[in-house]
XYZ file of C-alpha atoms in Angstrom:
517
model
C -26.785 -9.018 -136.519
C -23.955 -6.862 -135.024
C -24.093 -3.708 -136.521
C -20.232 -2.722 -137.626
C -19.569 -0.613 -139.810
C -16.324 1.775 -140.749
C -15.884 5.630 -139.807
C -13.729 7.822 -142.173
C -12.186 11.267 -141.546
C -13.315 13.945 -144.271
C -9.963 14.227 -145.647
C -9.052 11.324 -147.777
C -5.251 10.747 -146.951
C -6.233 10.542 -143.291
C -9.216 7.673 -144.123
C -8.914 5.543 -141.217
C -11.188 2.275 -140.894
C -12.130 2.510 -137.612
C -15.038 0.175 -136.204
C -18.484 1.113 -135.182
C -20.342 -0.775 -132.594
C -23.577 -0.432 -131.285
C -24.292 -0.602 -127.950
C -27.045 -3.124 -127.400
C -24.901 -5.442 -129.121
C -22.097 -4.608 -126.867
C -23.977 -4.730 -123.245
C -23.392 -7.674 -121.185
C -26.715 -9.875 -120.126
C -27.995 -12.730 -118.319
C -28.134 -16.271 -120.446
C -25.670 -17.915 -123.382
C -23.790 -15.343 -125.648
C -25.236 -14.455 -128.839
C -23.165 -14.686 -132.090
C -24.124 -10.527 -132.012
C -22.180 -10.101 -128.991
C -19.391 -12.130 -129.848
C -19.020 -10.114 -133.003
C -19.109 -6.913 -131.027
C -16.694 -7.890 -128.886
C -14.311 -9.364 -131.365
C -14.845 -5.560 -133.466
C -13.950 -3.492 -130.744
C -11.378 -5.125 -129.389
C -9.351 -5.335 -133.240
C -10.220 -1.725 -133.245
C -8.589 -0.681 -130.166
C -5.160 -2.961 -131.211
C -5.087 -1.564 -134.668
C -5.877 1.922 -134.428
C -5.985 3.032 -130.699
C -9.810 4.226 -130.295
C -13.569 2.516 -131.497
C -16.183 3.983 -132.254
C -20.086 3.039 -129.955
C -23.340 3.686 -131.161
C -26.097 4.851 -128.802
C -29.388 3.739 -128.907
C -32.103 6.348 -129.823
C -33.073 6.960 -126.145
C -29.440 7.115 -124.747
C -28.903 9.472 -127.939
C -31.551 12.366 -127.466
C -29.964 12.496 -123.867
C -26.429 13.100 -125.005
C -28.210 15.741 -127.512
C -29.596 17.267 -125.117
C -26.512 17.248 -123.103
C -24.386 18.976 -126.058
C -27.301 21.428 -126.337
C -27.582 21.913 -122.605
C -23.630 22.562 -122.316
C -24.035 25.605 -125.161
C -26.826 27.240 -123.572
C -24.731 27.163 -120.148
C -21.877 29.023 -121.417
C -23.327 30.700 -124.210
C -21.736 33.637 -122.729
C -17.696 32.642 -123.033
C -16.159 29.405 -123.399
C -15.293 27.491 -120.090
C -15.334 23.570 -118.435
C -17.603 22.009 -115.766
C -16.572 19.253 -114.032
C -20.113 16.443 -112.909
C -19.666 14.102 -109.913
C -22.747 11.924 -109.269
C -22.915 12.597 -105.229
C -21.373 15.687 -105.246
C -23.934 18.612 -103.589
C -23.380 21.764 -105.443
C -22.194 24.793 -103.190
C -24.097 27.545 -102.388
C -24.632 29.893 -105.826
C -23.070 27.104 -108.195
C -25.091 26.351 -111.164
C -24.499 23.295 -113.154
C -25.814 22.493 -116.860
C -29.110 20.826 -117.061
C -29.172 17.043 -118.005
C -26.062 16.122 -116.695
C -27.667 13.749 -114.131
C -28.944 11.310 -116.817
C -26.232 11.852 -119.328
C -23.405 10.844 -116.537
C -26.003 7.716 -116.087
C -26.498 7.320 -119.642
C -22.647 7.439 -120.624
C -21.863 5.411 -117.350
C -23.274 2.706 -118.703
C -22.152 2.265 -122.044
C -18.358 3.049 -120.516
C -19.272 -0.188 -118.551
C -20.178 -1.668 -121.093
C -17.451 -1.669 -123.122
C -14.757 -2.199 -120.010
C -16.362 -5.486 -119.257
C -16.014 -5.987 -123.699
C -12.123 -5.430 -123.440
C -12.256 -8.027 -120.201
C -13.999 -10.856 -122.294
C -11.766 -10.250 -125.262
C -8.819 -11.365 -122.710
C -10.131 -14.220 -121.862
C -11.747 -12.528 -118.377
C -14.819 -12.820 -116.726
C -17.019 -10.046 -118.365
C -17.362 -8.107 -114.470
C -13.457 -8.533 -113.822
C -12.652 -5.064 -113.242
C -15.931 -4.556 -111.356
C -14.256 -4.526 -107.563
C -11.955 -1.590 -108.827
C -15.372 0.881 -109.909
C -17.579 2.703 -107.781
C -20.708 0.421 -106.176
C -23.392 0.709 -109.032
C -25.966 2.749 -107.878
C -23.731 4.738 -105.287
C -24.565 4.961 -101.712
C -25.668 7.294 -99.770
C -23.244 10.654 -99.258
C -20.792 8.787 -101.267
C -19.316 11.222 -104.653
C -18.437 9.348 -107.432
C -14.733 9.001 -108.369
C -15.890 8.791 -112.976
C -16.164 12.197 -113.946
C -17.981 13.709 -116.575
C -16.356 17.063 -118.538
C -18.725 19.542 -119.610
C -17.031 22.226 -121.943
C -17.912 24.487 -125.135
C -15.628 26.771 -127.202
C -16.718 29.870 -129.186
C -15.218 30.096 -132.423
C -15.408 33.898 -132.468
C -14.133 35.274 -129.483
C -13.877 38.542 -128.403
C -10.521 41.085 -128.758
C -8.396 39.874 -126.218
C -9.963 37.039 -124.419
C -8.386 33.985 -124.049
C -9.922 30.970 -125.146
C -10.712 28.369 -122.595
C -11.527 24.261 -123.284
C -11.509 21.479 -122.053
C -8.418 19.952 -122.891
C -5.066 21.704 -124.165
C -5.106 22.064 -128.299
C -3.057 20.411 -130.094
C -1.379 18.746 -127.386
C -1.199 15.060 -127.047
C -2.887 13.359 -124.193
C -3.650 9.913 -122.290
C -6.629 9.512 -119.809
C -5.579 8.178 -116.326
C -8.580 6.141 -116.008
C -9.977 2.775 -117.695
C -12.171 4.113 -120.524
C -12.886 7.260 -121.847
C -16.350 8.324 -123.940
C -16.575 11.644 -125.991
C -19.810 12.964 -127.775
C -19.349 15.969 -129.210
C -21.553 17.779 -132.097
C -18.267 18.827 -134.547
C -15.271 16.792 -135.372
C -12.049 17.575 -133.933
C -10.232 14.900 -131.787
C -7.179 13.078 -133.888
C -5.993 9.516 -131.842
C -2.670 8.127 -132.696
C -2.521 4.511 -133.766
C 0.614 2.308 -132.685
C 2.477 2.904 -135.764
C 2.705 6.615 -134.503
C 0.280 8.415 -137.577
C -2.230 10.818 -136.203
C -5.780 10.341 -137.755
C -9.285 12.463 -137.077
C -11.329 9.383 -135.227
C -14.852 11.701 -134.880
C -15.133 12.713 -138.520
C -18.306 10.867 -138.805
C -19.179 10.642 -135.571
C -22.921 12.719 -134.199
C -25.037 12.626 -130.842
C -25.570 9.269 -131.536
C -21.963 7.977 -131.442
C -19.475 7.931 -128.757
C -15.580 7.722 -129.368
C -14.148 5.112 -127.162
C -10.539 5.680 -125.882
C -8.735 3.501 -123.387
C -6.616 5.061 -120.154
C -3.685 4.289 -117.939
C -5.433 2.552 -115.409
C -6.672 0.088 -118.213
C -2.967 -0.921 -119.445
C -1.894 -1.682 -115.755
C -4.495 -3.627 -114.997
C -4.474 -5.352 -118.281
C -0.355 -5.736 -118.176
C 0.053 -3.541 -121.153
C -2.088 -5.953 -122.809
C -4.485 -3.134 -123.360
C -2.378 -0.093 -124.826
C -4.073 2.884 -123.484
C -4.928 5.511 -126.533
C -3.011 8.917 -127.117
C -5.165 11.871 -128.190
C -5.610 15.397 -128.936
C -7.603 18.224 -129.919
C -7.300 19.887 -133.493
C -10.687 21.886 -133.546
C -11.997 23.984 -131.058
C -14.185 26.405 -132.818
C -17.910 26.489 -131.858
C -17.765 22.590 -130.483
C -19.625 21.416 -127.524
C -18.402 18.218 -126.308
C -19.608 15.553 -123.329
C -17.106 13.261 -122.233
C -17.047 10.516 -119.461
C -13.790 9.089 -117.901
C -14.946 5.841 -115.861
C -12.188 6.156 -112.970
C -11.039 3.434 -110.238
C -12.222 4.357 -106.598
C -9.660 5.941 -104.399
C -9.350 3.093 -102.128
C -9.094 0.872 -104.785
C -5.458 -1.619 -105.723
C -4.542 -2.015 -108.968
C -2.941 -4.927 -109.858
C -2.849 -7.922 -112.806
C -4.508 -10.615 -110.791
C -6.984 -11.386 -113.278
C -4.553 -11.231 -116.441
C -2.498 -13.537 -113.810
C -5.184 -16.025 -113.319
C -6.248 -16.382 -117.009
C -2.877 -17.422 -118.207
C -1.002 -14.184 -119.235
C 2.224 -12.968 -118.804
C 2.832 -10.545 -115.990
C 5.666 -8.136 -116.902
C 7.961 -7.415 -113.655
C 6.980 -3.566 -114.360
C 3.532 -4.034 -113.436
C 3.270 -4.235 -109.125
C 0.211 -3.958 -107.671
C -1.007 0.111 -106.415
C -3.347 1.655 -104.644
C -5.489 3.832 -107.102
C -5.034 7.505 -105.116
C -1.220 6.697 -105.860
C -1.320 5.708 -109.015
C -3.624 8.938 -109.901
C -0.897 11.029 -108.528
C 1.672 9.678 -110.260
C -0.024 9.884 -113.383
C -0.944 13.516 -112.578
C 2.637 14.539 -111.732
C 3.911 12.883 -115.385
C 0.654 15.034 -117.090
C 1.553 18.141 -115.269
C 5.716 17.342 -116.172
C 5.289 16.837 -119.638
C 2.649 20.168 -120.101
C 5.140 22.879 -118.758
C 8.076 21.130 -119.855
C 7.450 22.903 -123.774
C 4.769 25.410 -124.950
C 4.568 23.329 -128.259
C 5.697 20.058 -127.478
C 6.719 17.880 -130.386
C 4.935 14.135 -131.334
C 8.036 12.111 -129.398
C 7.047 14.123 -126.360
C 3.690 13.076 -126.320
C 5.078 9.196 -126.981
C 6.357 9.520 -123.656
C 3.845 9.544 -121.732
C 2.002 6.682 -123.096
C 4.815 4.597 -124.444
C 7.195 2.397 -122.324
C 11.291 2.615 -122.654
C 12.940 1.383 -125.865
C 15.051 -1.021 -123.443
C 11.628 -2.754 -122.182
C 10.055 -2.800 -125.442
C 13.759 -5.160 -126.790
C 13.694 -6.899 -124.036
C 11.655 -9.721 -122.631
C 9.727 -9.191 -119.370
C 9.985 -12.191 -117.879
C 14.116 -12.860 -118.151
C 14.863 -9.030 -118.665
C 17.272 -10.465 -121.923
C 17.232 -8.676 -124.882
C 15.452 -9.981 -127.718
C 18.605 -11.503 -129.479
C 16.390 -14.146 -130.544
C 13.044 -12.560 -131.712
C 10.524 -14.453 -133.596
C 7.735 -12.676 -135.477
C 4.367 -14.471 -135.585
C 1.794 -14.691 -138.282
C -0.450 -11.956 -136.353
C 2.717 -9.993 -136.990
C 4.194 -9.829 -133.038
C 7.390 -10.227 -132.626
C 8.451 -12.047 -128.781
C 11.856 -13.444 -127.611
C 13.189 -15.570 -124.563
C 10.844 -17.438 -122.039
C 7.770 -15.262 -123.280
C 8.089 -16.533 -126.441
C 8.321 -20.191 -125.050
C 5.100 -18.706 -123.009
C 3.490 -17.744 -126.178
C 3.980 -21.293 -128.013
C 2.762 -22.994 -125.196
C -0.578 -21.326 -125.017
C -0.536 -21.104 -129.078
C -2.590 -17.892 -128.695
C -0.361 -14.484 -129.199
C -0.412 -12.420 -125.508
C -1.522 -9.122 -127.240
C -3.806 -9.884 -129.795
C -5.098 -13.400 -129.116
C -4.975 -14.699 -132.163
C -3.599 -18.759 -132.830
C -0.124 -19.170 -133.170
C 0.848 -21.819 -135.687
C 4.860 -22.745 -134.472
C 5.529 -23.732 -138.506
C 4.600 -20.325 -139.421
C 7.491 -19.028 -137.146
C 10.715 -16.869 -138.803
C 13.233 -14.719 -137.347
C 12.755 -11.064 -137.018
C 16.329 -9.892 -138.432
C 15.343 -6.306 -137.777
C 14.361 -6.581 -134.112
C 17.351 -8.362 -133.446
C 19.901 -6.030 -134.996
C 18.271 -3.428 -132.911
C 18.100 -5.597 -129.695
C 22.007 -6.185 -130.872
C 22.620 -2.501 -130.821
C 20.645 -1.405 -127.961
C 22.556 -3.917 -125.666
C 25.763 -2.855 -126.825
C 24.961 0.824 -125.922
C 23.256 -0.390 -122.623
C 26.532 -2.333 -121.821
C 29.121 0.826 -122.922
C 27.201 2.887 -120.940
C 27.122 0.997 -118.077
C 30.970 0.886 -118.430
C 30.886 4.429 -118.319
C 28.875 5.013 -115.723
C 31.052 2.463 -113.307
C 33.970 3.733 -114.611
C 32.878 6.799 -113.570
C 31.824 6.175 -109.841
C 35.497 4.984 -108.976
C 37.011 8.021 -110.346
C 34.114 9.940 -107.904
C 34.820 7.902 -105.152
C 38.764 8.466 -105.327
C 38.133 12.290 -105.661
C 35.305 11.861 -102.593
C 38.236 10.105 -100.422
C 40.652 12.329 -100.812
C 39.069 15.473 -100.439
C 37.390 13.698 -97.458
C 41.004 13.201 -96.140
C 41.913 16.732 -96.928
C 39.572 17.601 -94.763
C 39.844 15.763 -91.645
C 43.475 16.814 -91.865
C 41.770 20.596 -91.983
C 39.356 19.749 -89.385
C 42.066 18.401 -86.922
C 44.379 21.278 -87.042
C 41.914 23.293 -86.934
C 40.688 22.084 -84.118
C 44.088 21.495 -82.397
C 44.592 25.276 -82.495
C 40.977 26.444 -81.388
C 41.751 24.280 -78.125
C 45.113 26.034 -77.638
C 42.874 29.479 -77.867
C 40.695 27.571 -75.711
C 42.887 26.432 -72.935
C 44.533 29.754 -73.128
C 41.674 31.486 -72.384
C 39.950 29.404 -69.928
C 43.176 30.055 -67.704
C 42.936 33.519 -68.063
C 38.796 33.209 -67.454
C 39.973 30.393 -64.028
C 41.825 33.450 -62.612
C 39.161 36.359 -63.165
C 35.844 33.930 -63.244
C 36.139 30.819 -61.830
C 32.095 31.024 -61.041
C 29.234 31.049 -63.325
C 26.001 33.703 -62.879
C 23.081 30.960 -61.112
C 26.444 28.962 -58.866
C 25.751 28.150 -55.389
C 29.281 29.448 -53.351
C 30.361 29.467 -50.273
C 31.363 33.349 -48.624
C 34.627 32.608 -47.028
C 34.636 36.769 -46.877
C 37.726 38.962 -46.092
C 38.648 41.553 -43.289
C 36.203 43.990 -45.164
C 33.063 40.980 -45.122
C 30.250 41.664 -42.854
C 30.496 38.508 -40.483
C 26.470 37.588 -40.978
C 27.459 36.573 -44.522
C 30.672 34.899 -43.410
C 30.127 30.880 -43.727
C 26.944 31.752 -45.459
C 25.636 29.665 -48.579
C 25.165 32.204 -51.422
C 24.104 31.877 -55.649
C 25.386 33.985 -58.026
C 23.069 36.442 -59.409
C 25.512 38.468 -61.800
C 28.815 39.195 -63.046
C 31.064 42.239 -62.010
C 33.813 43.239 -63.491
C 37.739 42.574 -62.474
C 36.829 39.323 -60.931
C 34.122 40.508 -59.044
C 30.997 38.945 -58.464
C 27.246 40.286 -57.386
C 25.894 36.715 -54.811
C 22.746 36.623 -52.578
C 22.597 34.711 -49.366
C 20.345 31.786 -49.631
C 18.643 32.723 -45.885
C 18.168 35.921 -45.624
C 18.016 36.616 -49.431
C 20.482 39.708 -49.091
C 23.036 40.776 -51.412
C 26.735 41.518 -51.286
C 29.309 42.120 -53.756
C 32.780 39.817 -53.609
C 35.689 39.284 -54.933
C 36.346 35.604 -56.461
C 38.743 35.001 -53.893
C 36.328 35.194 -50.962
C 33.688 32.441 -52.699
C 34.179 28.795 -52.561
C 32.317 26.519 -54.344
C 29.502 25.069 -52.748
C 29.841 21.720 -53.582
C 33.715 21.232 -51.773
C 34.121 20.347 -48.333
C 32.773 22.616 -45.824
C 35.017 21.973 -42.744
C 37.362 24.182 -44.169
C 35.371 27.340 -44.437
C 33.852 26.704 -40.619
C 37.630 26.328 -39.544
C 38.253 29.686 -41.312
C 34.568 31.193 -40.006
C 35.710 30.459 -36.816
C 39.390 31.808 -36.643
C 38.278 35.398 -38.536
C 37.160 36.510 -35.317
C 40.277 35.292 -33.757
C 42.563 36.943 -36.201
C 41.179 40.196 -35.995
C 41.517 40.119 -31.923
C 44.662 39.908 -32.398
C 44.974 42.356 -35.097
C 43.508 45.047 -32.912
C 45.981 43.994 -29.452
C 49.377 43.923 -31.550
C 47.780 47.663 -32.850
C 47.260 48.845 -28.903
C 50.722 47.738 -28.439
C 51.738 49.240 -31.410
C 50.570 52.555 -30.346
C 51.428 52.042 -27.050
């Protein structure tokens, strides 16, 4: 017989009946299921819908190593409070110490989080190793770290004047795990879960060694298609607790997508597209590390979003996208609109919980469908708005975007006025740049071994003079501008001119003996 029985918080108002499974009954094994292991399956899955977390009983074996675990995890910091982080795989760096038994309780908490993922995959109708490809390879293989993790962490209740005190997760603030499963053994109460009706309860009040609180992660509700809510959960006690607890995570390389939900005959909400699992950690990470800084103190509605999905997707049907004008409410007490509803009647099993759906038994769910009403009404208004809104940006956009090329063109109308000005002024002083091969047409006062000579610019002089060396000899002159040519022009002209300098100043020097004569 399946051992289930109920777990209650010490205070009474906060009494929540929250199911207790033990694990043997809950393993998976070779042969024809057992009406034990049906009736596991059955408790912890009506567990996890109802209230958000279940409860797993170790054998007495598995238990002594989780108590020896918690014990382990006081002696190692016995000295202040702190966290330690186990990887099956990883080698431990030179000088790093790590608690004693955490080898066998990662393999011993591995297990049972296995366990009860392939549980939650045979309550949907799955084969019981469906989410198998998206774990590590069970053992690992060689030089391979594992991707689960298993938290290690202790808090002193008395701490000393002005020390901080350090745990393992933030107090009092609400939480989701980013992987399928999460276990927690601890030896003192002090986790609260929040069930879907949004009441906070303590879910380890009874709990010991010997029992495990089961909560469910992000990676669990994609793969599942939201089928599988992932729990929300946070710490209200940290004085003098030593706690184990075990997040069973999807290997980096692994893709998470609905496949399996798709082949058994679920609905696939658009939201849910297939990801690799190093993205979807990241993503999950960021939203963690958003919603921690974004308030010191950060109220119940904060820690909704994380977990919970928009108020538009919730009213409206994934399938169409249509709001859920038409809601029906089922006997299981689910409400569904539009083609998921005609999904629903044709599989006469309800998506979520997977209990029969009797079409007789249908009525209309007034209240979902005045808020469905109103929700569209503000989604339409606002989308009004927001149109309404573009054009008038658009028509501001365009005209200052007018304004501007109007600017831009005068603008630049003037600066090539300037421009034109001054490259006149520069065409009469500098005509040459500094690294220009010239020509030395030369002057009365130019050596004649540089006249007709091929020259480069080395530097620039002022009043239009210029510094040039002669490409053949690789001596320098100074010019003026007017005795350089370009090199690239014609060069007849400046061998015409070559030749008639010595001509011109023959004659200069006979008309001067005449003169003086």
């Amino acid at each position: 017989m399946t051992h289930v029985d109920l777990l209650s918080s010490s205070p009474a108002r906060n009494r929540i009946p929250l199911a207790r499974v033990r694990l043997d009954d809950l393993a998976p094994f070779d042969g024809a299921t057992t009406r034990a292991y049906a009736r596991a399956v059955d408790a912890i899955a009506e567990s996890l819908t109802h209230h958000g977390a279940a409860a797993v009983e170790l054998p007495a074996a598995d238990a002594t190593i989780v108590r020896c675990g918690l014990e382990s995890a006081r002696a190692f910091f016995r000295a202040r409070p702190g966290l330690y982080v186990y990887r099956a795989g990883r080698a431990l760096d030179d000088g790093e110490l790590s608690p004693a038994c955490m080898v066998d309780a990662f393999r011993c908490l591995g297990k049972a989080a296995r366990a009860a993922l392939c549980a939650i995959a045979r309550n949907l109708r799955l084969r019981s190793y469906a989410f198998s490809h998206l774990l590590d390879d069970n053992p690992l293989p060689p030089n391979e770290v594992s991707a689960s993790e298993l938290l290690v962490s202790f808090s002193h209740g008395h701490l000393h004047s002005g020390q901080a005190p350090t745990v393992s997760l933030r107090s009092s603030m609400p939480e989701v795990d980013r992987g399928f499963v999460t276990l927690v053994a601890s030896d003192h109460p002090g986790i609260e879960v929040c069930n879907p009706n949004g009441h906070w309860y303590l879910a380890d009040g009874a709990s010991g060694p010997n029992g495990l609180l089961l909560l469910t992660g992000r990676a669990l509700s994609h793969v599942t298609a939201g089928l599988r809510l992932n729990s929300q959960y946070r710490i209200t006690n940290n004085e003098n607790r030593a706690s184990l607890m075990f997040r069973l995570m999807p290997r980096a390389n692994a893709i998470l997508d609905c496949s399996p939900i798709s082949a058994a005959g679920h609905c696939i909400p658009q939201i849910y597209q297939p990801i690799s699992a190093s993205q979807f950690m990241d993503g999950s990470r960021a939203e963690e590390h958003i919603v921690s800084h974004h308030s010191e103190a950060p109220s119940e509605s904060q820690g909704n979003f994380v977990s919970e999905p928009s108020l538009r997707s919730v009213l409206s049907d994934p399938f169409s996208g249509a709001f859920l004008e038409d809601a029906m409410v089922l006997s299981c007490g689910h409400s569904f609109g539009g083609l998921m509803l005609k999904k629903v009647l044709e599989m006469a099993r309800c998506s979520i919980c997977n209990g029969e759906v009797d079409a007789a038994s249908l009525y209309p769910n007034l209240a979902l469908r005045a808020v469905a009403t109103v929700v569209k009404m503000e989604d339409d208004r606002r989308l009004f708005h927001n149109a309404a809104l573009r054009k008038r940006r658009k028509e501001v956009t365009e005209h200052m975007d007018v304004e501007r090329r109007n600017r831009s063109s005068k603008d630049s109308s003037e600066a090539g006025l300037d421009c034109e000005s001054s490259r006149t002024f520069k065409g009469v002083q500098y005509p040459f740049m500094v690294g220009e091969r010239v020509l030395i047409m030369g002057n009365k006062r130019t050596p004649d071994k540089f006249v007709g000579k091929e020259a480069v610019i080395t530097s620039q002089c002022l009043n239009g003079w210029y510094l040039v060396k002669a490409v053949d000899s690789g001596e320098s002159i100074r010019l003026q501008y007017r005795s350089l040519k370009k090199a690239g022009e014609p060069q007849m002209q400046a061998q015409v001119q070559a030749q008639e300098q010595p001509e011109m100043r023959s004659q200069q020097a006979l008309a001067f003996l005449q003169n003086k004569q």
